[in-house]
PDB file of C-alpha atoms and ligand atoms in Angstrom:
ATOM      1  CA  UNK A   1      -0.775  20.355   2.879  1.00 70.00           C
ATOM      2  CA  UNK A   2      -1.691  20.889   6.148  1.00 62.00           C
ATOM      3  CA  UNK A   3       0.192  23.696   7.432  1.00 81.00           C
ATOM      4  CA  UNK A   4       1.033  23.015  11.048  1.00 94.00           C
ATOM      5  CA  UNK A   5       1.090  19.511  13.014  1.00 96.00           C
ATOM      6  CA  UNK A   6      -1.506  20.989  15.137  1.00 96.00           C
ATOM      7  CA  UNK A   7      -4.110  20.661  12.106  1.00 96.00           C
ATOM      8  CA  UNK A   8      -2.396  17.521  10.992  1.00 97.00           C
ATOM      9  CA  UNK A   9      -3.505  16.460  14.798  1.00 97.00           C
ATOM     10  CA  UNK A  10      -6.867  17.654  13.906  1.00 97.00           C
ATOM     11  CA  UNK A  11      -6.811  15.643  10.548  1.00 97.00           C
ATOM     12  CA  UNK A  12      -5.335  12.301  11.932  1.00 98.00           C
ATOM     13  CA  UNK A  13      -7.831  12.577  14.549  1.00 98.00           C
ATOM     14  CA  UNK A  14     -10.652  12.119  12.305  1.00 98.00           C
ATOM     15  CA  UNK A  15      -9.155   9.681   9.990  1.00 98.00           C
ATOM     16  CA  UNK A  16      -8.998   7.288  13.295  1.00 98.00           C
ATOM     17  CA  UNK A  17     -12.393   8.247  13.772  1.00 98.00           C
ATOM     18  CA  UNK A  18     -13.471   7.433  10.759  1.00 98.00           C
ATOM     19  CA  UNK A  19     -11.374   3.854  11.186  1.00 98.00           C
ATOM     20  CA  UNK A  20     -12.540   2.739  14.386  1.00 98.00           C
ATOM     21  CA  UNK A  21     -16.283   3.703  13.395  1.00 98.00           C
ATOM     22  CA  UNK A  22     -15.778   1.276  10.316  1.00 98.00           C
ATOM     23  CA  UNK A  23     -14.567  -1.519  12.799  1.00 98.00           C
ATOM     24  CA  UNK A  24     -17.097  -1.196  15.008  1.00 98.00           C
ATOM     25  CA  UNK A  25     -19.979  -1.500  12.513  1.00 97.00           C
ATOM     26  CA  UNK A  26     -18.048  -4.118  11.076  1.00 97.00           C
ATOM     27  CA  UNK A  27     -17.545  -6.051  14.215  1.00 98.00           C
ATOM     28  CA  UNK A  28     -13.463  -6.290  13.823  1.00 98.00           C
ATOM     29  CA  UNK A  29     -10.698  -5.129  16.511  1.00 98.00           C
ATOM     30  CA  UNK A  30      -9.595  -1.261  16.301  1.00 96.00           C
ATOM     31  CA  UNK A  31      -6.233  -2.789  16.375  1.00 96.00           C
ATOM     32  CA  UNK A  32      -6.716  -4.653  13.356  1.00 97.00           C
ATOM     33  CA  UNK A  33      -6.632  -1.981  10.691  1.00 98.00           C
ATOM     34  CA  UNK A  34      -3.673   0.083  10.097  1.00 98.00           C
ATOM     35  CA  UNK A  35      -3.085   3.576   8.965  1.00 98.00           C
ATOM     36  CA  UNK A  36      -0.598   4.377   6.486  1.00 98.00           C
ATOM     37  CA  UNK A  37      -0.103   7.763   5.878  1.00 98.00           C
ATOM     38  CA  UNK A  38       0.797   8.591   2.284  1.00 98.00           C
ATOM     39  CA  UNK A  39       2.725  11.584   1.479  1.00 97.00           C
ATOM     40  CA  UNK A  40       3.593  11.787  -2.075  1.00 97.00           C
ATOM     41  CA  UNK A  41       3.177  15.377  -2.871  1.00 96.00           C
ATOM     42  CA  UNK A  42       3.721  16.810   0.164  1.00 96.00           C
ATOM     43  CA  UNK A  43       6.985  17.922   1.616  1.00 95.00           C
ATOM     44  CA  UNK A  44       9.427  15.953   3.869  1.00 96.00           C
ATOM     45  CA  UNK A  45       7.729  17.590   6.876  1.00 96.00           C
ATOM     46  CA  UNK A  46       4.107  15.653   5.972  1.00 97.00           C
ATOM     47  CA  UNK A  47       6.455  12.478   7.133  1.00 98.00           C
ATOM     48  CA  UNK A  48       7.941  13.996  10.299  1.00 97.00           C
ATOM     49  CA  UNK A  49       4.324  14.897  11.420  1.00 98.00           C
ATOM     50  CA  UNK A  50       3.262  11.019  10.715  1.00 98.00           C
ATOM     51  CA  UNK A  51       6.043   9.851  12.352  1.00 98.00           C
ATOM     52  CA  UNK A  52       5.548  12.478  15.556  1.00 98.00           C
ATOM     53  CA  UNK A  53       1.969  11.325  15.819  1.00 98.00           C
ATOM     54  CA  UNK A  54       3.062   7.513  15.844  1.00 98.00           C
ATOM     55  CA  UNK A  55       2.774   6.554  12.671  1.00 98.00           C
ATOM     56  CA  UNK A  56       4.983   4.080  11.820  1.00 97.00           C
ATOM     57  CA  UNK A  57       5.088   4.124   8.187  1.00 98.00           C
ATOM     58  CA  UNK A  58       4.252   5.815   5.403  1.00 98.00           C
ATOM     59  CA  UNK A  59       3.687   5.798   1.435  1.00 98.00           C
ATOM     60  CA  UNK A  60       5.079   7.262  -1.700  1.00 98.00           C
ATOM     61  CA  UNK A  61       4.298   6.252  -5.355  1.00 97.00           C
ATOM     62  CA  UNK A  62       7.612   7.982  -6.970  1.00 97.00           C
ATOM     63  CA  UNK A  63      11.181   6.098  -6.152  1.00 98.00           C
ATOM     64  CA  UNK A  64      12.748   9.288  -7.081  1.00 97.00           C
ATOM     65  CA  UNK A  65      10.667  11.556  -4.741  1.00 98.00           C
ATOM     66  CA  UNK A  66      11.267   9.027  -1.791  1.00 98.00           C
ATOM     67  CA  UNK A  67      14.740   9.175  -2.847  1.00 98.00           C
ATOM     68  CA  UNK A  68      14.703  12.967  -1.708  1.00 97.00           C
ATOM     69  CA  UNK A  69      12.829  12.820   0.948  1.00 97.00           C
ATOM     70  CA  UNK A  70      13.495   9.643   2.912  1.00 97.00           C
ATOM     71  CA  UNK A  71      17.117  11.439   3.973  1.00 97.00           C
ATOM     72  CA  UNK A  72      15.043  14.314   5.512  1.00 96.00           C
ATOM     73  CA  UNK A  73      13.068  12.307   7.920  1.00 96.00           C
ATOM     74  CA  UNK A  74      13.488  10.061  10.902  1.00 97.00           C
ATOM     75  CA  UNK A  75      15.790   7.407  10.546  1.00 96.00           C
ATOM     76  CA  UNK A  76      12.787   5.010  12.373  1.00 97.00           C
ATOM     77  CA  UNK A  77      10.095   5.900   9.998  1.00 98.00           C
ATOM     78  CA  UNK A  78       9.253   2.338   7.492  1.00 98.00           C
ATOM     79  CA  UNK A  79       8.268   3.543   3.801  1.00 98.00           C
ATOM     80  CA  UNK A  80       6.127   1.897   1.690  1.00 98.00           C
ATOM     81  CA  UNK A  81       6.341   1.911  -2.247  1.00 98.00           C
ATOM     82  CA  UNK A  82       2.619   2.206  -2.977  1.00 98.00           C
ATOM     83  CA  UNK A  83       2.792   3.393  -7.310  1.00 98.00           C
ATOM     84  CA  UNK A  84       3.818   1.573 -10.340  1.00 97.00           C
ATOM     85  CA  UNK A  85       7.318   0.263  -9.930  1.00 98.00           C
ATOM     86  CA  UNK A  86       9.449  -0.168 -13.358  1.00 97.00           C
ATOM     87  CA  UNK A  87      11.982  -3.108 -13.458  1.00 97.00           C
ATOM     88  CA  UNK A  88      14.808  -0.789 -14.449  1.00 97.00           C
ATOM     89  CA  UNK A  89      14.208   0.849 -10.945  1.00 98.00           C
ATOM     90  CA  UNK A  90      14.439  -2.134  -9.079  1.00 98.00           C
ATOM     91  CA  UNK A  91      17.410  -1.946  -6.940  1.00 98.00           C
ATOM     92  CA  UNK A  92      16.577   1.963  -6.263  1.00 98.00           C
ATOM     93  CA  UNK A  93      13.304  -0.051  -4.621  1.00 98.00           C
ATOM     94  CA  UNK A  94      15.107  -2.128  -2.931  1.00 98.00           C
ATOM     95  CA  UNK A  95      17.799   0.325  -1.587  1.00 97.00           C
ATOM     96  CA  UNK A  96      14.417   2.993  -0.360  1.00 97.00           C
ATOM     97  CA  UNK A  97      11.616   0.966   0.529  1.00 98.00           C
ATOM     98  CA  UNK A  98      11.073  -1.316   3.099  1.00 98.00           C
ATOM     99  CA  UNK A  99       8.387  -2.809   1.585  1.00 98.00           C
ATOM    100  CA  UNK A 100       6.929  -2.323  -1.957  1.00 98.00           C
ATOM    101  CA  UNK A 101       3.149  -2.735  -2.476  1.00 98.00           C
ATOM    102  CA  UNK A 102       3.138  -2.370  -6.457  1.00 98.00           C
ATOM    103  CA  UNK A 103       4.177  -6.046  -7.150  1.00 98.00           C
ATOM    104  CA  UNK A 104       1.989  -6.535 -10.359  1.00 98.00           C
ATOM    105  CA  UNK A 105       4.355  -8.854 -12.272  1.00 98.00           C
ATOM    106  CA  UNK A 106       6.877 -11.319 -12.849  1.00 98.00           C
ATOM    107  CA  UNK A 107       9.641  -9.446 -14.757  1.00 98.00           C
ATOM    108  CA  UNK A 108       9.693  -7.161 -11.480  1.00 98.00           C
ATOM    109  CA  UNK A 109       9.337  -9.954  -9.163  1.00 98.00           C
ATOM    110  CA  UNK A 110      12.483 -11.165 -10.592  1.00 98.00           C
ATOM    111  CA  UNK A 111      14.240  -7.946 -10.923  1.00 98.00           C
ATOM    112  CA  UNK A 112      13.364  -7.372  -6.994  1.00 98.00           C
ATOM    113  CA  UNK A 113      14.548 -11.026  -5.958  1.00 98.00           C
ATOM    114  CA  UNK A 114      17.816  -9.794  -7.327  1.00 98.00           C
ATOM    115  CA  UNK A 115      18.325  -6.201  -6.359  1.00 98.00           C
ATOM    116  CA  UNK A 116      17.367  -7.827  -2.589  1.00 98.00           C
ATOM    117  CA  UNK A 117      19.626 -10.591  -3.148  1.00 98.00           C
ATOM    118  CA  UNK A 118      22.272  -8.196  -4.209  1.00 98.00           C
ATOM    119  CA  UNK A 119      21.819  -6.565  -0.880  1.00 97.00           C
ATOM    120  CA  UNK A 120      21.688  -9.445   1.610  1.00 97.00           C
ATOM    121  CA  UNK A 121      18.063  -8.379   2.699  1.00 97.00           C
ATOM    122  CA  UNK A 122      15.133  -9.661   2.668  1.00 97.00           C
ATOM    123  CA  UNK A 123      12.127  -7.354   1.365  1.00 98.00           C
ATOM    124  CA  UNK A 124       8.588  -7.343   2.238  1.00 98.00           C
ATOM    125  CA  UNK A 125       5.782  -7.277  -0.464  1.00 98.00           C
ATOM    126  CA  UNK A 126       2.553  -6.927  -1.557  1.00 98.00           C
ATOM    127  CA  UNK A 127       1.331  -8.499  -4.840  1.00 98.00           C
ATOM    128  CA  UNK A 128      -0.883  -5.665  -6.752  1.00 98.00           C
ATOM    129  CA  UNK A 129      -4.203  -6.364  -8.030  1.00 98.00           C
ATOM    130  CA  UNK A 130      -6.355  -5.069 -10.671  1.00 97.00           C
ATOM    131  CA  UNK A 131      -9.983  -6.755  -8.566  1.00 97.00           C
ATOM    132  CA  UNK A 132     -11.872  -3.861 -10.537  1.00 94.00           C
ATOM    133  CA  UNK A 133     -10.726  -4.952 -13.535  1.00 90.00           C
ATOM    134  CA  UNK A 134     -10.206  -1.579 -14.300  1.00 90.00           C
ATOM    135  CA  UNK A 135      -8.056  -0.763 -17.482  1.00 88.00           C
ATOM    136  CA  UNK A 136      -6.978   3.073 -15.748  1.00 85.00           C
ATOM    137  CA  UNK A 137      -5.061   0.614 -13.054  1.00 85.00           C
ATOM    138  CA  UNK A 138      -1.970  -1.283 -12.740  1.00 91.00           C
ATOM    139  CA  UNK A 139      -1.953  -4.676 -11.223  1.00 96.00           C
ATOM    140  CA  UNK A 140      -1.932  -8.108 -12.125  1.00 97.00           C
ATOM    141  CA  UNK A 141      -5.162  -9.517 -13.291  1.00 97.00           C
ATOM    142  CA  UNK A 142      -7.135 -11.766 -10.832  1.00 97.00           C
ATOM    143  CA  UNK A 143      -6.728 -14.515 -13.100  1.00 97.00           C
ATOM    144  CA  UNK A 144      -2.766 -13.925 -13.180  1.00 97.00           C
ATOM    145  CA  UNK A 145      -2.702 -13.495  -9.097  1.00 98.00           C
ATOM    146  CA  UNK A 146      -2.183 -17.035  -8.612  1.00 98.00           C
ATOM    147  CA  UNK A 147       0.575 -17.748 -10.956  1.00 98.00           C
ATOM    148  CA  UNK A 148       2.025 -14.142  -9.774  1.00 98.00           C
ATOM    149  CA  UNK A 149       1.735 -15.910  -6.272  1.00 98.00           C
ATOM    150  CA  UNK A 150       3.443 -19.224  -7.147  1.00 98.00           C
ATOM    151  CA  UNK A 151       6.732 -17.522  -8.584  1.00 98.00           C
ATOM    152  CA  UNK A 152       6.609 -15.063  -5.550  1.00 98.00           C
ATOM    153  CA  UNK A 153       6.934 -17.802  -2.815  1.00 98.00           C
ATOM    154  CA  UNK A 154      10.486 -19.484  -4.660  1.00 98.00           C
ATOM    155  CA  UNK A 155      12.177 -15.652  -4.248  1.00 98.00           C
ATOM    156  CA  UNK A 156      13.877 -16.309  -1.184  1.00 98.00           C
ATOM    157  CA  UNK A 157      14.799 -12.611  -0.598  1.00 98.00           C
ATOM    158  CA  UNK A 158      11.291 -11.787  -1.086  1.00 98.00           C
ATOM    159  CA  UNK A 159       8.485 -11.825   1.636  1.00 98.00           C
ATOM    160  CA  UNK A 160       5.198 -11.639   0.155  1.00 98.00           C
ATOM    161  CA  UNK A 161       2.875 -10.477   3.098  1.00 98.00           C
ATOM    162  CA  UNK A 162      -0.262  -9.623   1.346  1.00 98.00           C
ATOM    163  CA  UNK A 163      -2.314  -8.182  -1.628  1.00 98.00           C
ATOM    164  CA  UNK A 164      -2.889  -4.762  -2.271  1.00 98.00           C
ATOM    165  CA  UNK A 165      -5.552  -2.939  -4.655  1.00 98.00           C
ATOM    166  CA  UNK A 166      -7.241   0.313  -5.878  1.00 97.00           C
ATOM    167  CA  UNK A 167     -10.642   0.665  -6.243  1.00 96.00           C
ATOM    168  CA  UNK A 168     -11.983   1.812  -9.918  1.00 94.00           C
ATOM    169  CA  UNK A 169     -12.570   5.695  -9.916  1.00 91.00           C
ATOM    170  CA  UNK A 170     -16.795   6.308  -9.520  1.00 91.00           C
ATOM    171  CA  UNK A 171     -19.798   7.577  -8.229  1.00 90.00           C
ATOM    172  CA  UNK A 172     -21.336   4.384  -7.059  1.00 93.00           C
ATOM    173  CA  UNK A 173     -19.883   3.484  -3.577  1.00 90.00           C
ATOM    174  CA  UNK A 174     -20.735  -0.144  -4.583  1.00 95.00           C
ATOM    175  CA  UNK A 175     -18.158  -0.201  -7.042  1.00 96.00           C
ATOM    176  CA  UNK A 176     -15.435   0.362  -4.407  1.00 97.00           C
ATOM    177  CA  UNK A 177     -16.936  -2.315  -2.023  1.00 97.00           C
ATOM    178  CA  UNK A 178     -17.273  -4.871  -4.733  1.00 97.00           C
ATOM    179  CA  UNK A 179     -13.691  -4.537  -5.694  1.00 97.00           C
ATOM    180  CA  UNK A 180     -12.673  -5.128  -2.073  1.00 98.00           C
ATOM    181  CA  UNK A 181     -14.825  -7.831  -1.646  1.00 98.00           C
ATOM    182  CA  UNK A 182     -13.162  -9.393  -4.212  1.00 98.00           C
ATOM    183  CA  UNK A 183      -9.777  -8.731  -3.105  1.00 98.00           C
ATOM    184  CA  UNK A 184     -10.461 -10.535   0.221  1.00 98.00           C
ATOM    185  CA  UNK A 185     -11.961 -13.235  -1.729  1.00 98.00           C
ATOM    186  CA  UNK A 186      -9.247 -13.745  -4.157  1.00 98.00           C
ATOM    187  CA  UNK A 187      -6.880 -13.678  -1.109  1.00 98.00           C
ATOM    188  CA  UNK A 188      -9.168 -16.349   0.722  1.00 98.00           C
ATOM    189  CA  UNK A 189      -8.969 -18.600  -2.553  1.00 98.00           C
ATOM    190  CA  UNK A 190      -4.840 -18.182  -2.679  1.00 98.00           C
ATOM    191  CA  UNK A 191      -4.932 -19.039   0.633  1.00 98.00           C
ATOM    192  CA  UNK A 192      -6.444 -22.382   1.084  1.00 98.00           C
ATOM    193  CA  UNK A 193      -5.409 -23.571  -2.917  1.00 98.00           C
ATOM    194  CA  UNK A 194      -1.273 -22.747  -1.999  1.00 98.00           C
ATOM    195  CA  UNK A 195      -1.405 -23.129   1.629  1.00 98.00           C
ATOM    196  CA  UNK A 196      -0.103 -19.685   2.393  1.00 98.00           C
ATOM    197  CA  UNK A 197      -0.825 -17.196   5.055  1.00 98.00           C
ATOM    198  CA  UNK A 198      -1.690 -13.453   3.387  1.00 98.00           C
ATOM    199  CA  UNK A 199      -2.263 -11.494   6.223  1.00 98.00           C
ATOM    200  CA  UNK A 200      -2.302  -7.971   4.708  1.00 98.00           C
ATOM    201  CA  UNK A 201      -4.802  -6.737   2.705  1.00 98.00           C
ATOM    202  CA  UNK A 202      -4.281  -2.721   1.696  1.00 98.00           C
ATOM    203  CA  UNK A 203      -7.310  -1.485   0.514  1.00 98.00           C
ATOM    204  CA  UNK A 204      -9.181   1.788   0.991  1.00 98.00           C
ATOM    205  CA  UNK A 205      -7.847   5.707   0.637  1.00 98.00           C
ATOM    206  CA  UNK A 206      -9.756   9.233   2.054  1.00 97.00           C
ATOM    207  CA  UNK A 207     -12.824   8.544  -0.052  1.00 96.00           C
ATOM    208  CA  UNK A 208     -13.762   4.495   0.226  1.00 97.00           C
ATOM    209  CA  UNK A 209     -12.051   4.074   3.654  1.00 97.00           C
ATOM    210  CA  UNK A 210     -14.555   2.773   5.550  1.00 97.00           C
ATOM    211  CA  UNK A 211     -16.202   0.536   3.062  1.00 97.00           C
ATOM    212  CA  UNK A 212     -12.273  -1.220   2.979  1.00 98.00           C
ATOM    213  CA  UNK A 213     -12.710  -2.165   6.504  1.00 98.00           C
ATOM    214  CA  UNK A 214     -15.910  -3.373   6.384  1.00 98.00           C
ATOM    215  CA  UNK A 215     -14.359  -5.948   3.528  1.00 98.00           C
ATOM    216  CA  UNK A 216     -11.422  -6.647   5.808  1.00 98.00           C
ATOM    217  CA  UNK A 217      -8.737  -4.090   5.038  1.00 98.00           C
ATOM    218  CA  UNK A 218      -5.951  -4.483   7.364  1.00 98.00           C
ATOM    219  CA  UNK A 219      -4.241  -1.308   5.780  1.00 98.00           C
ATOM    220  CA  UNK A 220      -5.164   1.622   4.652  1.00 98.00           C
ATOM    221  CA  UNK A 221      -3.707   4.212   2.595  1.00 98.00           C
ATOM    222  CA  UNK A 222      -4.672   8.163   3.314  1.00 98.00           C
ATOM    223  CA  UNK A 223      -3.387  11.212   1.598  1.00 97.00           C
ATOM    224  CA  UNK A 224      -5.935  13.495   1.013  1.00 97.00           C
ATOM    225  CA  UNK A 225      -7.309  13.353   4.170  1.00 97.00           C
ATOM    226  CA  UNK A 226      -4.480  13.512   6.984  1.00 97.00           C
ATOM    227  CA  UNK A 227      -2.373  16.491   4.755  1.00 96.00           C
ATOM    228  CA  UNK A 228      -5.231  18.350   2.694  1.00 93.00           C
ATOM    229  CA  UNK A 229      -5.192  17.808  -1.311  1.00 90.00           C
ATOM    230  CA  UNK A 230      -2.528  17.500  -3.869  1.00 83.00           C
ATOM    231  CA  UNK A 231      -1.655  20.250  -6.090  1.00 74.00           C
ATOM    232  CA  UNK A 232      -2.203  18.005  -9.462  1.00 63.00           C
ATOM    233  CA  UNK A 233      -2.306  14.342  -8.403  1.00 52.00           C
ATOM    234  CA  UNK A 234       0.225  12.276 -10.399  1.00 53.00           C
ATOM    235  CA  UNK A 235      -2.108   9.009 -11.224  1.00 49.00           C
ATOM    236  CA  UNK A 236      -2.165   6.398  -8.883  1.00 47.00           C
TER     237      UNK A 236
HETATM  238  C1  LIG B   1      -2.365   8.617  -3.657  1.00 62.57           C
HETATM  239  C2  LIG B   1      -2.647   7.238  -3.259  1.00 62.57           C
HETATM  240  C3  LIG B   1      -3.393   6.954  -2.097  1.00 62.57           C
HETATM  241  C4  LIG B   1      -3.999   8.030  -1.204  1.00 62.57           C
HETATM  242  O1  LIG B   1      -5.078   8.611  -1.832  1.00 62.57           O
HETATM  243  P1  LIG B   1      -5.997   9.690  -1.068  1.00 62.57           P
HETATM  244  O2  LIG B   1      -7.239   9.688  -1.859  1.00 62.57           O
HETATM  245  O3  LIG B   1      -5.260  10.983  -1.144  1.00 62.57           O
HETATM  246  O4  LIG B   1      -6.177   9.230   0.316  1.00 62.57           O
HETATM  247  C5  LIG B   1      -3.602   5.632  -1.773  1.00 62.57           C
HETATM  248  N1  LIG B   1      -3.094   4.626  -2.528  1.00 62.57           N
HETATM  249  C6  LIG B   1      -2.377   4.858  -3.649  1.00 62.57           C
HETATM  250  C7  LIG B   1      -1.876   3.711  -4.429  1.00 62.57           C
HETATM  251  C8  LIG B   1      -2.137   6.167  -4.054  1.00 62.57           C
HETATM  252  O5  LIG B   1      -1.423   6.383  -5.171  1.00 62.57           O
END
């Protein structure tokens, strides 16, 4: 990682650069697309630089490495669970996150209603989706989002805020973009058929950033990019 939070500066820097150059040529608010700053990897320092900078949250893919981390850091800092999530770790989730992105099915839906439920609080989420129909990814198929959605909205502990996605690994830019575009459309479509309001939309990491805001990302997730590379990156 990035050795110093001077050269995290440096880093962040850029990423905003990079974000409010994608809003402008796509016409939207700077303010409209957030930076999440994901960590996984890195030491409990990678957070306390996010944090010191203003981030307000960041993301992690491993319950147990948020587990030892999350004590290390400051106590304001929001953390988002942004990798698979197994029912059996549920209430972990629910006791470390305060939201969790990876929603891809209805067994965990359930097991989260409970372990939130359990805990008197209500917990944000983001329903996962595969929109590059790519068999390397988690995430409920497009077809299943709407069913996915329906069971969502009874959990009264849970708050779903949004969809989330991850573009298909490849060469062609186009690939990324398409799978965003159909994110937002997918979310458009949930929208108006249940009445809803989705607001977030995660999409777009270091390398397909700026094609995610120009298909109406309201989040996006950087690693790579604000604290250098990973030693071996755990897939996503
Ligand atoms: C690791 C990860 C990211 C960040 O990826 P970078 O390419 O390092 O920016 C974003 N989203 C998810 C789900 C991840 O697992």
């Amino acid at each position: 990682m990035q050795t110093t939070y001077e050269q995290f500066c440096a880093a962040a820097e850029g990423v905003m650069a990079q974000i409010a150059d994608a809003c402008d040529r796509a016409g939207r608010a700077r303010n409209e697309v957030a930076l999440l700053a994901v960590t996984k990897t890195h030491p409990a320092t990678a957070a306390e630089y996010a944090w010191r900078y203003g981030l307000p949250r960041v993301g992690e893919n491993r319950v147990q490495e948020a587990a030892e981390k999350r004590p290390l850091a400051p106590p304001g800092l929001k953390w988002d669970l942004i990798g698979h999530l197994q029912s059996n770790k549920a209430k972990l989730a629910a006791d470390l996150f305060d939201r969790v992105q990876s929603v891809d099915s209805e067994k965990l839906l359930l097991a989260l209603e409970r372990a939130a439920a359990a805990r008197s609080k209500q917990l944000a989420i983001l329903l996962q989706i595969n929109a590059g129909n790519d068999p390397a990814k988690f995430g409920a198929e497009p077809e299943d989002a709407e069913r996915l959605l329906e069971t969502a909205l009874r959990q009264p502990h849970l708050h779903v805020e949004g969809l989330m996605t991850i573009a298909p690994l490849s060469e062609d830019p186009s690939v990324a973009q398409r799978t965003f575009a159909r994110l937002r459309s997918i979310r458009d479509d949930l929208q108006t058929r249940l009445r809803v309001s989705l607001p977030e939309l995660s999409m777009g990491m270091s390398g397909d950033l700026a094609a995610a805001v120009a298909e109406g990302s309201t989040l996006v997730r950087v690693g790579t990019a604000l604290f250098g590379s990973r030693p071996s990156s755990p897939a996503a």
